[in-house]
Amino acid sequence: MKYLDEFSDPVLARRLLDQIHAATTKPWAMMEVCGGQTHSIIRHGIDQLLPEGIELIHGPGCPVCVTPLETIDKALAIAAQPGVIFCSFGDMLRVPGSGRDLFTVKSAGADVRVVYSPLDALELARQHPDREVVFFGIGFETTAPANAMTVHQARRLGIRNFSLLVSHVLVPPAIAAIMESPSCRVQAFLAAGHVCSVMGTAQYPALAAKYRVPIVVTGFEPLDILEGIRQTVVQLEAGRHEVTNAYPRVVPAEGNVPARAMLEDVFEVADRTWRGIGTIPASGWRLSARYREFDAEERFAVGEIRTDESPLCRAGEVLQGHIKPHECAAFGKECTPRNPLGATMVSAEGACAAYYAYRRLDLVEVGT
Amino acid sequence: MTTVDFSAWSCPVPLRDTPAVVMGHGGGGAMSAELVEQLFLPAFGAAGAAELGDSAVVEAGGARLAFSTDSYVVKPMFFPGGSIGDLAVNGTVNDLAMSGATPLFLSTAFILQEGTDLAVVGRIAQAMGLAAAAAGVRLVTGDTKVVDSASGDGVFVNTAGIGLLAPDVEIGPRRARPGDVVLVSGDIGAHGIAVLSCREGLTFGTSVLSDTAPLAGLVAAMLRTGGDVRALRDPTRGGVAASLNEIARASKVGVSLVERDLPVPVAVRDACSLLGLDPLQVANEGKLVAVVAAESADEVLAAMRSHPLGAGATVIGECVAEHPGTVVARTALGGNRVISLPIGEQLPRIC
Amino acid sequence: MSIAERDGTLMADVDFGGVRKDVCLQYVPDAAVGEYVVVHVGFAIQRLDEDSAKQTLANFEQLGILEEEFGAK
């Protein structure tokens, strides 16, 4: 694919690293918001190559990880209902609910299907008019336009046997919540590049000013991440706290205007519970009144949901950057990708999964 | 009926919490291995014996035989580059070849779903006949059963095979040592991507074809050099990652790979990037990984490259004394990452 | 690569370097054949600005060049 190799070039990476090393005179802690960035950092070993004083705190930008336990349990309840075809992205299937996950529900006979796009789910609804097709609509602002368009399509084409279980979350309120936390150590943010491709950068100057933190829009390839870190270090060293764009090739300041218009129409802001963190006001989207008929929570009576989170799981602290995955006592022992206690160990973008997959050699004694 | 007593198992095991079969048990990764090691082998007791290589080496009447079996349940049954028939023959031929044996005879058992189009069964059988001829083996015995349409769909095939082992050939997953060189016979990831490109819900057009092929001839060419070939695996389910992890664990060595040297074709790399898969964990059906003593590496590699199925053979790493049991890759940027045994089924993910 | 209308939505047959897939172009309606887009779960969400990409790479090339006596490769 175009411009992936070029932005992974090891020679240029070395140059960026040299610049970062040369510029750093004090220790700094910065948070990369997006789980995809965390994954790229750990996978390429970028954190191992930075100056010792630079700490990357992994943020809550993993939509799979932050989907509230209650919503997962609702998904399980809906998927188990006869006649339902429950569609989801792959990485939601193994996220633990209160005792089960979608995978086990599927083994018990429910029709749970992995799809690549919500449009695939809509197509299933078209092909099976006698079944109820439900799509698990999780994600940040990057994924929401896809779900919005799909619901919009469903209405236009008159497809009634389709609904969405919505759990969208927003980045700017998360940044605010993290900065408001008393134990916050974050001094700068690498903003999520693809979220900004959609939403633009308008929401960030106010945050940068209020909390006095540099916010640098950053991409995902190794050079993009290094450049984002470089711009951040330069600002921190100079005592500046501005919003800059290190990913201009896909982030225009205004984002994607037609997408934002669709989002305005289909969704409305709501309070949202982030798993492991708690309720952050006005931090999520739900379907607007005009589209409420497509809301799976309204269409399916799921009854009383009583959630049961593992007491050993410290995913919430990992998501807020208070601890690193290997600092949790259960890491690599009671909690592994095969036996996950929390979502951060299951999701491909979860910090715990990334550390386990790529780093456990350095961190945990390798047993059989 | 015996119940399985999980309380005696010392490691934290998913089976304790999910006392039913799940798809992951058939994925070829850690869960499959566990099912064999914790459920089947203990149940077989004294009558069971498994080297846990691709095939078993047994002695009978003065001859050394390699013996292997595999079942093929792939969906869709026909995919770019081949069919379940090709896999059924080549898969067992390759399992035998991985012990250094000359594959000779195959059995084949069919489980057919009632209602399956006979023309489909015919196509599969034809493919098997052609594959067997190309591999130089004979299909000598078999069985057919029919199940009702409620259970499974289409055609399931099992093949079992025997091959002859020369007396001085000792190849197996326990024989790797630090200093040995790790080779792969060509591009990786093609088969898994070719099959995924057809699955419902994930249809995307791709130019990638399955690489299904019989490898006995390539192995014979490698052994004819007289070089010290210590271990061979065909990286099917779970990909190169699974094969190298199995060798690392069985031999108690570390494996160190150089990511830049892995032969991943562009189309496979892009498809994997799209689906969030690691090419090292994607299945291959016409490739082998070889662990070769360092002093023999050059001549074995040359022999591979002059064989049609080994033209793309290359060095991808080495065995080391550090981190025994674990496979580590050095990334292009200079960092390290652990290459894990895949857990269960490969699930395409969101980003 | 082709762009067609389907069910009133702009869809494109996009080539991901050998992998071809249907992608909805409704959010990037002025994307033309031959251009590059960022795709997420089956939807194009932004165009890739090639000039900007080249400029960014050129900036990286320039980094540190004044401090080196002999330019690297």
PDB file of N, CA and C in Angstrom, chain B residues 179-238:
ATOM      1  N   GLY B 179      23.028 -22.147  17.252  1.00  0.00           N
ATOM      2  CA  GLY B 179      23.966 -22.057  16.135  1.00  0.00           C
ATOM      3  C   GLY B 179      23.398 -22.582  14.838  1.00  0.00           C
ATOM      4  N   ASP B 180      22.358 -23.404  14.909  1.00  0.00           N
ATOM      5  CA  ASP B 180      21.728 -23.908  13.683  1.00  0.00           C
ATOM      6  C   ASP B 180      21.055 -22.755  12.932  1.00  0.00           C
ATOM      7  N   VAL B 181      20.953 -22.919  11.616  1.00  0.00           N
ATOM      8  CA  VAL B 181      20.366 -21.884  10.761  1.00  0.00           C
ATOM      9  C   VAL B 181      18.919 -22.246  10.451  1.00  0.00           C
ATOM     10  N   VAL B 182      18.042 -21.246  10.417  1.00  0.00           N
ATOM     11  CA  VAL B 182      16.633 -21.484  10.091  1.00  0.00           C
ATOM     12  C   VAL B 182      16.365 -21.023   8.660  1.00  0.00           C
ATOM     13  N   LEU B 183      15.830 -21.921   7.851  1.00  0.00           N
ATOM     14  CA  LEU B 183      15.527 -21.610   6.444  1.00  0.00           C
ATOM     15  C   LEU B 183      14.037 -21.762   6.206  1.00  0.00           C
ATOM     16  N   VAL B 184      13.529 -21.055   5.206  1.00  0.00           N
ATOM     17  CA  VAL B 184      12.172 -21.293   4.743  1.00  0.00           C
ATOM     18  C   VAL B 184      12.250 -21.491   3.230  1.00  0.00           C
ATOM     19  N   SER B 185      11.367 -22.327   2.669  1.00  0.00           N
ATOM     20  CA  SER B 185      11.526 -22.716   1.263  1.00  0.00           C
ATOM     21  C   SER B 185      10.939 -21.722   0.267  1.00  0.00           C
ATOM     22  N   GLY B 186      10.270 -20.671   0.755  1.00  0.00           N
ATOM     23  CA  GLY B 186       9.729 -19.701  -0.194  1.00  0.00           C
ATOM     24  C   GLY B 186       8.775 -18.736   0.480  1.00  0.00           C
ATOM     25  N   ASP B 187       8.015 -18.011  -0.312  1.00  0.00           N
ATOM     26  CA  ASP B 187       7.085 -16.996   0.199  1.00  0.00           C
ATOM     27  C   ASP B 187       6.091 -17.562   1.198  1.00  0.00           C
ATOM     28  N   ILE B 188       5.759 -16.768   2.225  1.00  0.00           N
ATOM     29  CA  ILE B 188       4.834 -17.265   3.246  1.00  0.00           C
ATOM     30  C   ILE B 188       3.505 -16.506   3.242  1.00  0.00           C
ATOM     31  N   GLY B 189       2.477 -17.191   3.699  1.00  0.00           N
ATOM     32  CA  GLY B 189       1.165 -16.579   3.930  1.00  0.00           C
ATOM     33  C   GLY B 189       0.156 -16.764   2.810  1.00  0.00           C
ATOM     34  N   ALA B 190       0.567 -17.373   1.698  1.00  0.00           N
ATOM     35  CA  ALA B 190      -0.333 -17.405   0.538  1.00  0.00           C
ATOM     36  C   ALA B 190      -1.606 -18.212   0.793  1.00  0.00           C
ATOM     37  N   HIS B 191      -1.469 -19.420   1.339  1.00  0.00           N
ATOM     38  CA  HIS B 191      -2.658 -20.272   1.438  1.00  0.00           C
ATOM     39  C   HIS B 191      -3.734 -19.655   2.319  1.00  0.00           C
ATOM     40  N   GLY B 192      -3.350 -19.211   3.491  1.00  0.00           N
ATOM     41  CA  GLY B 192      -4.339 -18.658   4.426  1.00  0.00           C
ATOM     42  C   GLY B 192      -5.088 -17.488   3.821  1.00  0.00           C
ATOM     43  N   ILE B 193      -4.357 -16.616   3.141  1.00  0.00           N
ATOM     44  CA  ILE B 193      -4.998 -15.447   2.536  1.00  0.00           C
ATOM     45  C   ILE B 193      -5.913 -15.868   1.399  1.00  0.00           C
ATOM     46  N   ALA B 194      -5.465 -16.845   0.593  1.00  0.00           N
ATOM     47  CA  ALA B 194      -6.308 -17.303  -0.525  1.00  0.00           C
ATOM     48  C   ALA B 194      -7.637 -17.837   0.001  1.00  0.00           C
ATOM     49  N   VAL B 195      -7.606 -18.593   1.089  1.00  0.00           N
ATOM     50  CA  VAL B 195      -8.842 -19.144   1.640  1.00  0.00           C
ATOM     51  C   VAL B 195      -9.697 -18.055   2.267  1.00  0.00           C
ATOM     52  N   LEU B 196      -9.076 -17.154   3.028  1.00  0.00           N
ATOM     53  CA  LEU B 196      -9.830 -16.061   3.649  1.00  0.00           C
ATOM     54  C   LEU B 196     -10.499 -15.192   2.606  1.00  0.00           C
ATOM     55  N   SER B 197      -9.870 -15.103   1.427  1.00  0.00           N
ATOM     56  CA  SER B 197     -10.420 -14.212   0.402  1.00  0.00           C
ATOM     57  C   SER B 197     -11.760 -14.699  -0.118  1.00  0.00           C
ATOM     58  N   CYS B 198     -12.148 -15.912   0.226  1.00  0.00           N
ATOM     59  CA  CYS B 198     -13.439 -16.426  -0.231  1.00  0.00           C
ATOM     60  C   CYS B 198     -14.504 -16.462   0.848  1.00  0.00           C
ATOM     61  N   ARG B 199     -14.113 -16.340   2.089  1.00  0.00           N
ATOM     62  CA  ARG B 199     -15.080 -16.598   3.162  1.00  0.00           C
ATOM     63  C   ARG B 199     -16.194 -15.560   3.179  1.00  0.00           C
ATOM     64  N   GLU B 200     -17.332 -16.011   3.480  1.00  0.00           N
ATOM     65  CA  GLU B 200     -18.487 -15.127   3.542  1.00  0.00           C
ATOM     66  C   GLU B 200     -18.237 -14.005   4.535  1.00  0.00           C
ATOM     67  N   GLY B 201     -18.592 -12.822   4.177  1.00  0.00           N
ATOM     68  CA  GLY B 201     -18.413 -11.695   5.088  1.00  0.00           C
ATOM     69  C   GLY B 201     -17.040 -11.068   4.949  1.00  0.00           C
ATOM     70  N   LEU B 202     -16.130 -11.796   4.274  1.00  0.00           N
ATOM     71  CA  LEU B 202     -14.781 -11.239   4.132  1.00  0.00           C
ATOM     72  C   LEU B 202     -14.353 -11.270   2.681  1.00  0.00           C
ATOM     73  N   THR B 203     -15.318 -11.274   1.779  1.00  0.00           N
ATOM     74  CA  THR B 203     -14.933 -11.411   0.365  1.00  0.00           C
ATOM     75  C   THR B 203     -14.149 -10.212  -0.084  1.00  0.00           C
ATOM     76  N   PHE B 204     -12.977 -10.463  -0.566  1.00  0.00           N
ATOM     77  CA  PHE B 204     -12.263  -9.401  -1.254  1.00  0.00           C
ATOM     78  C   PHE B 204     -11.449 -10.041  -2.359  1.00  0.00           C
ATOM     79  N   GLY B 205     -11.346  -9.390  -3.457  1.00  0.00           N
ATOM     80  CA  GLY B 205     -10.616  -9.971  -4.569  1.00  0.00           C
ATOM     81  C   GLY B 205      -9.136  -9.900  -4.285  1.00  0.00           C
ATOM     82  N   THR B 206      -8.420 -10.940  -4.597  1.00  0.00           N
ATOM     83  CA  THR B 206      -6.977 -10.883  -4.419  1.00  0.00           C
ATOM     84  C   THR B 206      -6.305 -11.750  -5.458  1.00  0.00           C
ATOM     85  N   SER B 207      -5.088 -11.408  -5.782  1.00  0.00           N
ATOM     86  CA  SER B 207      -4.371 -12.192  -6.763  1.00  0.00           C
ATOM     87  C   SER B 207      -3.634 -13.351  -6.097  1.00  0.00           C
ATOM     88  N   VAL B 208      -3.844 -13.553  -4.783  1.00  0.00           N
ATOM     89  CA  VAL B 208      -3.079 -14.571  -4.075  1.00  0.00           C
ATOM     90  C   VAL B 208      -3.675 -15.962  -4.298  1.00  0.00           C
ATOM     91  N   LEU B 209      -2.815 -16.917  -4.672  1.00  0.00           N
ATOM     92  CA  LEU B 209      -3.260 -18.303  -4.874  1.00  0.00           C
ATOM     93  C   LEU B 209      -2.690 -19.178  -3.771  1.00  0.00           C
ATOM     94  N   SER B 210      -3.441 -20.207  -3.391  1.00  0.00           N
ATOM     95  CA  SER B 210      -2.916 -21.169  -2.435  1.00  0.00           C
ATOM     96  C   SER B 210      -1.643 -21.793  -3.003  1.00  0.00           C
ATOM     97  N   ASP B 211      -0.697 -22.075  -2.108  1.00  0.00           N
ATOM     98  CA  ASP B 211       0.580 -22.648  -2.560  1.00  0.00           C
ATOM     99  C   ASP B 211       0.625 -24.164  -2.391  1.00  0.00           C
ATOM    100  N   THR B 212      -0.544 -24.825  -2.282  1.00  0.00           N
ATOM    101  CA  THR B 212      -0.564 -26.263  -1.994  1.00  0.00           C
ATOM    102  C   THR B 212       0.318 -27.034  -2.974  1.00  0.00           C
ATOM    103  N   ALA B 213       1.217 -27.857  -2.420  1.00  0.00           N
ATOM    104  CA  ALA B 213       2.168 -28.603  -3.255  1.00  0.00           C
ATOM    105  C   ALA B 213       2.766 -29.739  -2.425  1.00  0.00           C
ATOM    106  N   PRO B 214       3.199 -30.821  -3.080  1.00  0.00           N
ATOM    107  CA  PRO B 214       3.830 -31.932  -2.348  1.00  0.00           C
ATOM    108  C   PRO B 214       5.333 -31.678  -2.218  1.00  0.00           C
ATOM    109  N   LEU B 215       5.863 -31.818  -1.027  1.00  0.00           N
ATOM    110  CA  LEU B 215       7.244 -31.378  -0.770  1.00  0.00           C
ATOM    111  C   LEU B 215       8.253 -32.523  -0.668  1.00  0.00           C
ATOM    112  N   ALA B 216       7.808 -33.770  -0.889  1.00  0.00           N
ATOM    113  CA  ALA B 216       8.732 -34.899  -0.703  1.00  0.00           C
ATOM    114  C   ALA B 216       9.959 -34.774  -1.606  1.00  0.00           C
ATOM    115  N   GLY B 217       9.755 -34.326  -2.828  1.00  0.00           N
ATOM    116  CA  GLY B 217      10.869 -34.186  -3.761  1.00  0.00           C
ATOM    117  C   GLY B 217      11.875 -33.154  -3.280  1.00  0.00           C
ATOM    118  N   LEU B 218      11.381 -32.038  -2.752  1.00  0.00           N
ATOM    119  CA  LEU B 218      12.266 -30.988  -2.233  1.00  0.00           C
ATOM    120  C   LEU B 218      13.071 -31.518  -1.052  1.00  0.00           C
ATOM    121  N   VAL B 219      12.398 -32.236  -0.164  1.00  0.00           N
ATOM    122  CA  VAL B 219      13.096 -32.787   1.002  1.00  0.00           C
ATOM    123  C   VAL B 219      14.160 -33.778   0.549  1.00  0.00           C
ATOM    124  N   ALA B 220      13.820 -34.610  -0.425  1.00  0.00           N
ATOM    125  CA  ALA B 220      14.797 -35.586  -0.927  1.00  0.00           C
ATOM    126  C   ALA B 220      16.024 -34.866  -1.477  1.00  0.00           C
ATOM    127  N   ALA B 221      15.811 -33.773  -2.216  1.00  0.00           N
ATOM    128  CA  ALA B 221      16.941 -33.009  -2.762  1.00  0.00           C
ATOM    129  C   ALA B 221      17.809 -32.461  -1.633  1.00  0.00           C
ATOM    130  N   MET B 222      17.155 -31.987  -0.568  1.00  0.00           N
ATOM    131  CA  MET B 222      17.907 -31.448   0.570  1.00  0.00           C
ATOM    132  C   MET B 222      18.728 -32.541   1.244  1.00  0.00           C
ATOM    133  N   LEU B 223      18.136 -33.734   1.414  1.00  0.00           N
ATOM    134  CA  LEU B 223      18.843 -34.808   2.111  1.00  0.00           C
ATOM    135  C   LEU B 223      19.972 -35.382   1.264  1.00  0.00           C
ATOM    136  N   ARG B 224      19.801 -35.325  -0.067  1.00  0.00           N
ATOM    137  CA  ARG B 224      20.832 -35.884  -0.959  1.00  0.00           C
ATOM    138  C   ARG B 224      22.150 -35.141  -0.833  1.00  0.00           C
ATOM    139  N   THR B 225      22.129 -33.920  -0.355  1.00  0.00           N
ATOM    140  CA  THR B 225      23.383 -33.172  -0.211  1.00  0.00           C
ATOM    141  C   THR B 225      24.251 -33.796   0.874  1.00  0.00           C
ATOM    142  N   GLY B 226      23.631 -34.616   1.736  1.00  0.00           N
ATOM    143  CA  GLY B 226      24.394 -35.187   2.839  1.00  0.00           C
ATOM    144  C   GLY B 226      24.557 -34.207   3.985  1.00  0.00           C
ATOM    145  N   GLY B 227      23.981 -33.022   3.814  1.00  0.00           N
ATOM    146  CA  GLY B 227      24.088 -32.017   4.867  1.00  0.00           C
ATOM    147  C   GLY B 227      23.276 -32.408   6.110  1.00  0.00           C
ATOM    148  N   ASP B 228      23.551 -31.759   7.224  1.00  0.00           N
ATOM    149  CA  ASP B 228      22.910 -32.083   8.494  1.00  0.00           C
ATOM    150  C   ASP B 228      21.604 -31.291   8.648  1.00  0.00           C
ATOM    151  N   VAL B 229      20.515 -31.918   8.134  1.00  0.00           N
ATOM    152  CA  VAL B 229      19.184 -31.312   8.287  1.00  0.00           C
ATOM    153  C   VAL B 229      18.624 -31.817   9.603  1.00  0.00           C
ATOM    154  N   ARG B 230      18.347 -30.911  10.551  1.00  0.00           N
ATOM    155  CA  ARG B 230      18.020 -31.374  11.892  1.00  0.00           C
ATOM    156  C   ARG B 230      16.526 -31.402  12.174  1.00  0.00           C
ATOM    157  N   ALA B 231      15.796 -30.435  11.643  1.00  0.00           N
ATOM    158  CA  ALA B 231      14.344 -30.416  11.867  1.00  0.00           C
ATOM    159  C   ALA B 231      13.654 -29.869  10.626  1.00  0.00           C
ATOM    160  N   LEU B 232      12.470 -30.384  10.357  1.00  0.00           N
ATOM    161  CA  LEU B 232      11.656 -29.901   9.236  1.00  0.00           C
ATOM    162  C   LEU B 232      10.217 -29.784   9.721  1.00  0.00           C
ATOM    163  N   ARG B 233       9.545 -28.707   9.341  1.00  0.00           N
ATOM    164  CA  ARG B 233       8.118 -28.600   9.637  1.00  0.00           C
ATOM    165  C   ARG B 233       7.453 -27.961   8.449  1.00  0.00           C
ATOM    166  N   ASP B 234       6.214 -28.395   8.159  1.00  0.00           N
ATOM    167  CA  ASP B 234       5.460 -27.621   7.171  1.00  0.00           C
ATOM    168  C   ASP B 234       4.504 -26.710   7.934  1.00  0.00           C
ATOM    169  N   PRO B 235       4.662 -25.408   7.745  1.00  0.00           N
ATOM    170  CA  PRO B 235       3.916 -24.440   8.563  1.00  0.00           C
ATOM    171  C   PRO B 235       2.478 -24.263   8.088  1.00  0.00           C
ATOM    172  N   THR B 236       1.599 -25.204   8.445  1.00  0.00           N
ATOM    173  CA  THR B 236       0.211 -25.133   8.002  1.00  0.00           C
ATOM    174  C   THR B 236      -0.593 -24.273   8.971  1.00  0.00           C
ATOM    175  N   ARG B 237      -1.477 -24.847   9.745  1.00  0.00           N
ATOM    176  CA  ARG B 237      -2.243 -24.047  10.693  1.00  0.00           C
ATOM    177  C   ARG B 237      -1.285 -23.352  11.651  1.00  0.00           C
ATOM    178  N   GLY B 238      -1.539 -22.096  11.883  1.00  0.00           N
ATOM    179  CA  GLY B 238      -0.676 -21.364  12.802  1.00  0.00           C
ATOM    180  C   GLY B 238       0.572 -20.800  12.142  1.00  0.00           C
TER     181      GLY B 238
END
